[in-house]
Amino acid sequence: MEGSSYSPSEKSISMEEITLGVCYYPEHWPESMWEEDLDRMLKSGIRVCRVAEFAWSKFEKTEGVFTFDFFDRFLDLAQKKGMKVIFCTPTATPPAWLTEKYPEALNAFPDGTLVRHGMRGHCSHTSPVFLRLCGRLVEELGRHYGPHPAIIGWQIDNELNCETNMYYSESDSKAFRAYLKEKFGTLERLNEAMGTVFWNQEYTSWEELFVARPTLANSPNPHLLLEQKRFVSEATIAFCRLQADILKKYRKPGDFITTNGLFGHLDYPQMNEEGLDFITFDSYPNFAYSLDTSVNANATASGRLRDRSSGISLARTRSISSNFGIMEQQSGAGGWQTRMPQPIPKPGQMRLWAMQSIAHGADYVSFFRWRTCNVGMEIYWNGILPWDNRDSRQLRELSQLSGEVKKISHLAGGRYQARVAVCYHYASDWDGEGDIFYGPLKELSTTNWFAACEDLHAPMDLFCLREDLRGEDLSGYDLVVLPHIALLSEKIAAALQEYAEQGGTVVFGARTGFKDEFGRCPMTPTPGPAAKLVGGSVREYTLLPENAPEQAELWGESVSMPGANEILEAEDSEVIARYQTGYYAGAPAAICKKLGKGKAVYVGGAFSEETARALLRETGMAEPYGELFALPEEIELAVREKDGKQYFFLLNYTSESQSFTCRKPFIQLLTGERWEGSAALPPYGVAVLSKAE
Ligand code: GAL
């Protein structure tokens, strides 16, 4: 819509009913198995298969010679059986002939060494020859398969920016130069914006500019690095758009175009706006139990919440598409031969994780994968069926789940209900990755907010702050939190003020607004554009050692202030918290200013769970469904609303049974039972309740 801000609800999946699917690789199995596979899938409730995302050679084994018969046969069989198909463009796995003949298509490591054939995602989205070959292939696929009746939608590439989200080939430097020229016009403006006066980095010719190359101490110009990330996002979006524009010419009316996963240096709302109908996510909650700590982000960041903290990623997906799909839902143990080792999900966990996705707004859930591959890097990445193809525990769990999903399938299109929003902002995230002084605070605070909201059963959204934000975009929320948005613009601050004046509470964390759009620090008091809103400023700032947070008294309660501390000065605001420890004991730690019908709060630290809980209580957001349920912290409450009716998902991520109380009569939709008073969820159990009429 012209003139209005980005709307995640307009970029949503539109399924008539909640639907289950599976990722299938016809090229991995003898063709003689296809029919039996499809029959078994259908029998266990699978209605859609995703295919072809890595199958370039099935279409173009030799340059320029296109063959379609392999997938024609698969699609015709699917059609005959009544299986729907999501067809993919296989551009994540360019073949060996391509990279041998056109090595300039390959991505490179920072020192310029080419990334070679043998894995996936090895080409660069700016290589003219790669773009030409991808464009031609997608054109062929679109023209040939577009009309096929079995197809219901298209997936572009696979997990854009997954294997890497930085690109260092010659074509990237060339395209980066063009991007900078277009953006800054003159070298003078570029030098000014990039602060190149520091360490004598002035550029005197465009040819002197490159994507970040190896520097001593791995510390390139931070402003240029931020621009490079913006550029990566633009280039990846252009790559996606190139394909989407082609597919739009050929798809049948009603067929969708999407892509899967959420990865770095990619502005997803912009990508949705420019090419996609909605986003899908790949949900692997079992990473929380991985033995590989380098990928075990869920477990390390969220501590006790483990797989439950996948809800953060689902909330992020929802901030892009209110209703979305899960293109890959974990169904078994995970792990490559070389990394990410994970245990097998315990009985019930596969069903629990699928329900977690549905609870958070997924209307399509497609399991990864039908059968575990018996060759290659992913022989341990288990699917529904094992290599030996015998019926498995997962297959039984799938059958149970599909029976249950049928009972709630009418919830499709129902929206997740949240009155608390925690914001993120791409430019601040990307800048923060290169700034160890504030970058790490974001994950700490977001995770603590999520944990506090989970414990107090206050469903929480993530919200993507964009420059086109209007106050009314936030009107559904009572509480809006900006953890550490360093690159806060005047425009966003004005929209936040408008929101607060209408009755909302906006909460800022330390290091808000201290940088401008290029990551420079303007010579104005922090929090820059937010200073007026909060009626005060930061006088002093210090980092804290990881495990030694100071304490502050907030509304009579002692809360920890981890990560970083700021000594605040109140101007026309009220001091609501003072430090209790540290050399600044007694100094203001949080301030609050009334704005119209609402207020703005500034907290001079990262958010601990305690601070988040205190703010939830203060704004009436603790246990917002307390009239209906008395729930222990161990149970997640998620709410979806459809046609004015609320549906309550209760999820138990623990290995023990959890008791709770229903304070009103409910129908448990998965079993048809009436629940009132004392109730319990078994280990890894799920219930979906609606109020009894
Ligand atoms: C996803 C990817 C799949 C498969 C899976 C397990 O990220 O899209 O193709 O690799 O992970 O590793």
PDB file of C-alpha atoms in Angstrom, residues 394-594:
ATOM      1  CA  GLN A 394       8.252 -40.303  14.401  1.00  0.00           C
ATOM      2  CA  LEU A 395       5.824 -41.706  11.841  1.00  0.00           C
ATOM      3  CA  ARG A 396       3.468 -42.719  14.638  1.00  0.00           C
ATOM      4  CA  GLU A 397       3.840 -39.305  16.235  1.00  0.00           C
ATOM      5  CA  LEU A 398       3.112 -37.678  12.886  1.00  0.00           C
ATOM      6  CA  SER A 399      -0.078 -39.693  12.484  1.00  0.00           C
ATOM      7  CA  GLN A 400      -1.224 -38.685  15.954  1.00  0.00           C
ATOM      8  CA  LEU A 401      -0.367 -35.056  15.257  1.00  0.00           C
ATOM      9  CA  SER A 402      -2.157 -34.944  11.922  1.00  0.00           C
ATOM     10  CA  GLY A 403      -5.295 -36.296  13.581  1.00  0.00           C
ATOM     11  CA  GLU A 404      -5.042 -33.513  16.140  1.00  0.00           C
ATOM     12  CA  VAL A 405      -4.235 -30.802  13.628  1.00  0.00           C
ATOM     13  CA  LYS A 406      -7.429 -31.709  11.809  1.00  0.00           C
ATOM     14  CA  LYS A 407      -9.338 -30.761  14.951  1.00  0.00           C
ATOM     15  CA  ILE A 408      -7.861 -27.273  14.985  1.00  0.00           C
ATOM     16  CA  SER A 409      -7.354 -26.794  11.249  1.00  0.00           C
ATOM     17  CA  HIS A 410     -10.038 -24.085  11.208  1.00  0.00           C
ATOM     18  CA  LEU A 411      -7.688 -21.849  13.190  1.00  0.00           C
ATOM     19  CA  ALA A 412      -5.822 -21.008   9.958  1.00  0.00           C
ATOM     20  CA  GLY A 413      -5.626 -17.257   9.613  1.00  0.00           C
ATOM     21  CA  GLY A 414      -6.163 -16.802  13.357  1.00  0.00           C
ATOM     22  CA  ARG A 415      -3.752 -14.245  14.733  1.00  0.00           C
ATOM     23  CA  TYR A 416      -1.336 -14.631  17.627  1.00  0.00           C
ATOM     24  CA  GLN A 417      -2.349 -12.220  20.378  1.00  0.00           C
ATOM     25  CA  ALA A 418       0.379 -10.194  22.076  1.00  0.00           C
ATOM     26  CA  ARG A 419       0.187  -6.961  24.000  1.00  0.00           C
ATOM     27  CA  VAL A 420       3.921  -6.714  24.618  1.00  0.00           C
ATOM     28  CA  ALA A 421       6.328  -5.988  21.775  1.00  0.00           C
ATOM     29  CA  VAL A 422      10.108  -6.116  21.890  1.00  0.00           C
ATOM     30  CA  CYS A 423      11.614  -4.268  18.953  1.00  0.00           C
ATOM     31  CA  TYR A 424      14.538  -4.970  16.700  1.00  0.00           C
ATOM     32  CA  HIS A 425      16.098  -2.777  14.050  1.00  0.00           C
ATOM     33  CA  TYR A 426      18.247  -4.162  11.274  1.00  0.00           C
ATOM     34  CA  ALA A 427      20.771  -1.324  11.062  1.00  0.00           C
ATOM     35  CA  SER A 428      21.313  -1.386  14.834  1.00  0.00           C
ATOM     36  CA  ASP A 429      21.669  -5.168  14.766  1.00  0.00           C
ATOM     37  CA  TRP A 430      24.221  -5.043  11.966  1.00  0.00           C
ATOM     38  CA  ASP A 431      26.150  -2.219  13.557  1.00  0.00           C
ATOM     39  CA  GLY A 432      26.004  -3.987  16.906  1.00  0.00           C
ATOM     40  CA  GLU A 433      27.609  -7.113  15.454  1.00  0.00           C
ATOM     41  CA  GLY A 434      30.751  -5.059  14.956  1.00  0.00           C
ATOM     42  CA  ASP A 435      30.568  -3.179  18.274  1.00  0.00           C
ATOM     43  CA  ILE A 436      31.362  -5.276  21.311  1.00  0.00           C
ATOM     44  CA  PHE A 437      30.391  -2.448  23.642  1.00  0.00           C
ATOM     45  CA  TYR A 438      26.682  -2.689  23.015  1.00  0.00           C
ATOM     46  CA  GLY A 439      26.046  -5.352  20.353  1.00  0.00           C
ATOM     47  CA  PRO A 440      25.863  -8.296  22.778  1.00  0.00           C
ATOM     48  CA  LEU A 441      23.363  -6.491  25.021  1.00  0.00           C
ATOM     49  CA  LYS A 442      20.581  -7.022  22.526  1.00  0.00           C
ATOM     50  CA  GLU A 443      20.479 -10.788  22.727  1.00  0.00           C
ATOM     51  CA  LEU A 444      20.782 -10.722  26.477  1.00  0.00           C
ATOM     52  CA  SER A 445      17.895  -8.300  26.856  1.00  0.00           C
ATOM     53  CA  THR A 446      15.634  -9.834  24.221  1.00  0.00           C
ATOM     54  CA  THR A 447      16.097 -13.254  25.746  1.00  0.00           C
ATOM     55  CA  ASN A 448      15.423 -11.961  29.242  1.00  0.00           C
ATOM     56  CA  TRP A 449      12.268 -10.193  28.081  1.00  0.00           C
ATOM     57  CA  PHE A 450      11.141 -13.366  26.376  1.00  0.00           C
ATOM     58  CA  ALA A 451      11.845 -15.403  29.504  1.00  0.00           C
ATOM     59  CA  ALA A 452       9.982 -12.936  31.724  1.00  0.00           C
ATOM     60  CA  CYS A 453       7.018 -12.895  29.364  1.00  0.00           C
ATOM     61  CA  GLU A 454       6.981 -16.681  29.232  1.00  0.00           C
ATOM     62  CA  ASP A 455       7.100 -16.987  33.021  1.00  0.00           C
ATOM     63  CA  LEU A 456       4.320 -14.456  33.469  1.00  0.00           C
ATOM     64  CA  HIS A 457       2.301 -15.894  30.581  1.00  0.00           C
ATOM     65  CA  ALA A 458       2.276 -12.603  28.705  1.00  0.00           C
ATOM     66  CA  PRO A 459       2.496 -13.499  24.996  1.00  0.00           C
ATOM     67  CA  MET A 460       5.156 -11.332  23.360  1.00  0.00           C
ATOM     68  CA  ASP A 461       5.777 -10.204  19.815  1.00  0.00           C
ATOM     69  CA  LEU A 462       8.997  -9.070  18.256  1.00  0.00           C
ATOM     70  CA  PHE A 463       8.474  -5.957  16.200  1.00  0.00           C
ATOM     71  CA  CYS A 464      10.644  -4.780  13.309  1.00  0.00           C
ATOM     72  CA  LEU A 465      11.300  -1.054  13.587  1.00  0.00           C
ATOM     73  CA  ARG A 466      11.355   0.494  10.147  1.00  0.00           C
ATOM     74  CA  GLU A 467      11.826   4.073   9.146  1.00  0.00           C
ATOM     75  CA  ASP A 468       8.224   4.221   7.930  1.00  0.00           C
ATOM     76  CA  LEU A 469       6.904   3.453  11.442  1.00  0.00           C
ATOM     77  CA  ARG A 470       3.746   5.271  12.527  1.00  0.00           C
ATOM     78  CA  GLY A 471       2.444   5.522  16.071  1.00  0.00           C
ATOM     79  CA  GLU A 472      -0.706   3.649  15.096  1.00  0.00           C
ATOM     80  CA  ASP A 473       1.319   0.596  13.989  1.00  0.00           C
ATOM     81  CA  LEU A 474       1.966  -0.032  17.686  1.00  0.00           C
ATOM     82  CA  SER A 475      -1.540   0.648  18.896  1.00  0.00           C
ATOM     83  CA  GLY A 476      -2.270  -3.034  19.611  1.00  0.00           C
ATOM     84  CA  TYR A 477       0.439  -3.110  22.272  1.00  0.00           C
ATOM     85  CA  ASP A 478       0.322  -1.877  25.860  1.00  0.00           C
ATOM     86  CA  LEU A 479       4.076  -2.123  26.233  1.00  0.00           C
ATOM     87  CA  VAL A 480       6.750  -1.548  23.587  1.00  0.00           C
ATOM     88  CA  VAL A 481      10.380  -2.246  24.449  1.00  0.00           C
ATOM     89  CA  LEU A 482      13.416  -1.018  22.524  1.00  0.00           C
ATOM     90  CA  PRO A 483      16.269  -2.985  24.048  1.00  0.00           C
ATOM     91  CA  HIS A 484      19.360  -1.206  22.699  1.00  0.00           C
ATOM     92  CA  ILE A 485      18.483   0.468  19.434  1.00  0.00           C
ATOM     93  CA  ALA A 486      21.637   2.531  18.956  1.00  0.00           C
ATOM     94  CA  LEU A 487      20.783   3.910  15.521  1.00  0.00           C
ATOM     95  CA  LEU A 488      17.448   5.395  16.480  1.00  0.00           C
ATOM     96  CA  SER A 489      16.206   8.026  14.041  1.00  0.00           C
ATOM     97  CA  GLU A 490      14.205  11.173  14.794  1.00  0.00           C
ATOM     98  CA  LYS A 491      11.422   9.722  12.663  1.00  0.00           C
ATOM     99  CA  ILE A 492      11.088   6.546  14.685  1.00  0.00           C
ATOM    100  CA  ALA A 493      11.347   8.527  17.923  1.00  0.00           C
ATOM    101  CA  ALA A 494       8.470  10.749  16.742  1.00  0.00           C
ATOM    102  CA  ALA A 495       6.311   7.692  16.007  1.00  0.00           C
ATOM    103  CA  LEU A 496       7.110   6.276  19.451  1.00  0.00           C
ATOM    104  CA  GLN A 497       6.112   9.555  21.042  1.00  0.00           C
ATOM    105  CA  GLU A 498       2.819   9.469  19.168  1.00  0.00           C
ATOM    106  CA  TYR A 499       2.252   5.904  20.371  1.00  0.00           C
ATOM    107  CA  ALA A 500       2.993   6.813  23.997  1.00  0.00           C
ATOM    108  CA  GLU A 501       0.798   9.904  23.896  1.00  0.00           C
ATOM    109  CA  GLN A 502      -2.104   7.664  22.912  1.00  0.00           C
ATOM    110  CA  GLY A 503      -1.667   5.647  26.090  1.00  0.00           C
ATOM    111  CA  GLY A 504       1.179   3.219  25.429  1.00  0.00           C
ATOM    112  CA  THR A 505       4.286   2.624  27.482  1.00  0.00           C
ATOM    113  CA  VAL A 506       7.577   2.709  25.631  1.00  0.00           C
ATOM    114  CA  VAL A 507      10.680   1.387  27.370  1.00  0.00           C
ATOM    115  CA  PHE A 508      14.237   2.041  26.190  1.00  0.00           C
ATOM    116  CA  GLY A 509      17.351   0.198  27.309  1.00  0.00           C
ATOM    117  CA  ALA A 510      20.935   1.427  27.651  1.00  0.00           C
ATOM    118  CA  ARG A 511      22.773   2.765  24.623  1.00  0.00           C
ATOM    119  CA  THR A 512      19.646   3.878  22.813  1.00  0.00           C
ATOM    120  CA  GLY A 513      20.151   6.505  20.149  1.00  0.00           C
ATOM    121  CA  PHE A 514      23.862   7.179  20.625  1.00  0.00           C
ATOM    122  CA  LYS A 515      24.768   6.671  16.970  1.00  0.00           C
ATOM    123  CA  ASP A 516      23.555   8.153  13.711  1.00  0.00           C
ATOM    124  CA  GLU A 517      22.519   6.168  10.625  1.00  0.00           C
ATOM    125  CA  PHE A 518      26.151   5.529   9.669  1.00  0.00           C
ATOM    126  CA  GLY A 519      27.168   4.486  13.158  1.00  0.00           C
ATOM    127  CA  ARG A 520      28.893   7.785  14.010  1.00  0.00           C
ATOM    128  CA  CYS A 521      28.330   9.392  17.407  1.00  0.00           C
ATOM    129  CA  PRO A 522      26.747  12.836  17.093  1.00  0.00           C
ATOM    130  CA  MET A 523      27.918  15.417  19.647  1.00  0.00           C
ATOM    131  CA  THR A 524      24.593  15.418  21.475  1.00  0.00           C
ATOM    132  CA  PRO A 525      23.618  13.798  24.758  1.00  0.00           C
ATOM    133  CA  THR A 526      22.564  10.164  24.686  1.00  0.00           C
ATOM    134  CA  PRO A 527      19.863   8.851  24.065  1.00  0.00           C
ATOM    135  CA  GLY A 528      19.816  11.251  21.116  1.00  0.00           C
ATOM    136  CA  PRO A 529      16.364  11.342  19.511  1.00  0.00           C
ATOM    137  CA  ALA A 530      14.849   9.632  22.580  1.00  0.00           C
ATOM    138  CA  ALA A 531      16.199  12.180  25.095  1.00  0.00           C
ATOM    139  CA  LYS A 532      13.155  14.416  24.751  1.00  0.00           C
ATOM    140  CA  LEU A 533      10.776  11.488  25.195  1.00  0.00           C
ATOM    141  CA  VAL A 534      12.362  10.222  28.373  1.00  0.00           C
ATOM    142  CA  GLY A 535      13.133  13.645  29.796  1.00  0.00           C
ATOM    143  CA  GLY A 536      16.718  12.964  30.668  1.00  0.00           C
ATOM    144  CA  SER A 537      20.105  11.826  29.466  1.00  0.00           C
ATOM    145  CA  VAL A 538      23.123   9.657  30.127  1.00  0.00           C
ATOM    146  CA  ARG A 539      26.031  11.222  32.049  1.00  0.00           C
ATOM    147  CA  GLU A 540      28.341   8.243  32.226  1.00  0.00           C
ATOM    148  CA  TYR A 541      28.493   4.769  30.778  1.00  0.00           C
ATOM    149  CA  THR A 542      30.430   1.659  31.668  1.00  0.00           C
ATOM    150  CA  LEU A 543      30.585  -1.921  30.553  1.00  0.00           C
ATOM    151  CA  LEU A 544      30.251  -4.571  33.223  1.00  0.00           C
ATOM    152  CA  PRO A 545      32.052  -7.856  33.427  1.00  0.00           C
ATOM    153  CA  GLU A 546      29.660 -10.571  32.325  1.00  0.00           C
ATOM    154  CA  ASN A 547      28.892 -12.117  35.677  1.00  0.00           C
ATOM    155  CA  ALA A 548      29.053  -9.073  37.888  1.00  0.00           C
ATOM    156  CA  PRO A 549      25.936  -6.994  37.348  1.00  0.00           C
ATOM    157  CA  GLU A 550      25.251  -4.118  39.709  1.00  0.00           C
ATOM    158  CA  GLN A 551      21.921  -3.893  41.514  1.00  0.00           C
ATOM    159  CA  ALA A 552      19.319  -1.155  41.385  1.00  0.00           C
ATOM    160  CA  GLU A 553      16.145  -0.534  43.313  1.00  0.00           C
ATOM    161  CA  LEU A 554      13.178  -0.273  40.973  1.00  0.00           C
ATOM    162  CA  TRP A 555       9.770   0.365  42.526  1.00  0.00           C
ATOM    163  CA  GLY A 556      10.953  -0.956  45.838  1.00  0.00           C
ATOM    164  CA  GLU A 557      12.464  -4.121  44.399  1.00  0.00           C
ATOM    165  CA  SER A 558      16.132  -4.930  43.930  1.00  0.00           C
ATOM    166  CA  VAL A 559      16.822  -5.846  40.294  1.00  0.00           C
ATOM    167  CA  SER A 560      20.081  -6.701  38.600  1.00  0.00           C
ATOM    168  CA  MET A 561      21.417  -4.378  35.888  1.00  0.00           C
ATOM    169  CA  PRO A 562      23.645  -6.603  33.743  1.00  0.00           C
ATOM    170  CA  GLY A 563      25.836  -5.931  30.727  1.00  0.00           C
ATOM    171  CA  ALA A 564      26.300  -2.200  30.832  1.00  0.00           C
ATOM    172  CA  ASN A 565      25.349   0.582  33.224  1.00  0.00           C
ATOM    173  CA  GLU A 566      24.595   4.193  32.572  1.00  0.00           C
ATOM    174  CA  ILE A 567      24.359   6.930  35.168  1.00  0.00           C
ATOM    175  CA  LEU A 568      21.306   8.930  34.215  1.00  0.00           C
ATOM    176  CA  GLU A 569      20.307  12.490  34.798  1.00  0.00           C
ATOM    177  CA  ALA A 570      16.608  13.314  35.059  1.00  0.00           C
ATOM    178  CA  GLU A 571      15.494  16.612  33.589  1.00  0.00           C
ATOM    179  CA  ASP A 572      11.701  16.713  33.311  1.00  0.00           C
ATOM    180  CA  SER A 573      11.250  13.093  34.340  1.00  0.00           C
ATOM    181  CA  GLU A 574      10.931  11.056  37.492  1.00  0.00           C
ATOM    182  CA  VAL A 575      13.730   8.853  38.796  1.00  0.00           C
ATOM    183  CA  ILE A 576      12.151   5.421  39.219  1.00  0.00           C
ATOM    184  CA  ALA A 577      15.281   3.411  40.017  1.00  0.00           C
ATOM    185  CA  ARG A 578      18.602   4.129  41.716  1.00  0.00           C
ATOM    186  CA  TYR A 579      21.744   2.026  41.780  1.00  0.00           C
ATOM    187  CA  GLN A 580      22.344   0.217  45.033  1.00  0.00           C
ATOM    188  CA  THR A 581      25.865  -0.981  44.327  1.00  0.00           C
ATOM    189  CA  GLY A 582      28.983   0.122  42.456  1.00  0.00           C
ATOM    190  CA  TYR A 583      30.777   3.462  42.687  1.00  0.00           C
ATOM    191  CA  TYR A 584      27.593   5.081  41.379  1.00  0.00           C
ATOM    192  CA  ALA A 585      25.318   3.725  44.139  1.00  0.00           C
ATOM    193  CA  GLY A 586      22.551   6.267  44.660  1.00  0.00           C
ATOM    194  CA  ALA A 587      22.699   7.586  41.086  1.00  0.00           C
ATOM    195  CA  PRO A 588      19.616   7.323  38.843  1.00  0.00           C
ATOM    196  CA  ALA A 589      19.379   3.959  37.031  1.00  0.00           C
ATOM    197  CA  ALA A 590      15.969   4.436  35.386  1.00  0.00           C
ATOM    198  CA  ILE A 591      13.745   7.406  34.640  1.00  0.00           C
ATOM    199  CA  CYS A 592      10.166   7.804  33.504  1.00  0.00           C
ATOM    200  CA  LYS A 593       8.332  10.641  31.823  1.00  0.00           C
ATOM    201  CA  LYS A 594       4.581  10.968  31.334  1.00  0.00           C
TER     202      LYS A 594
END
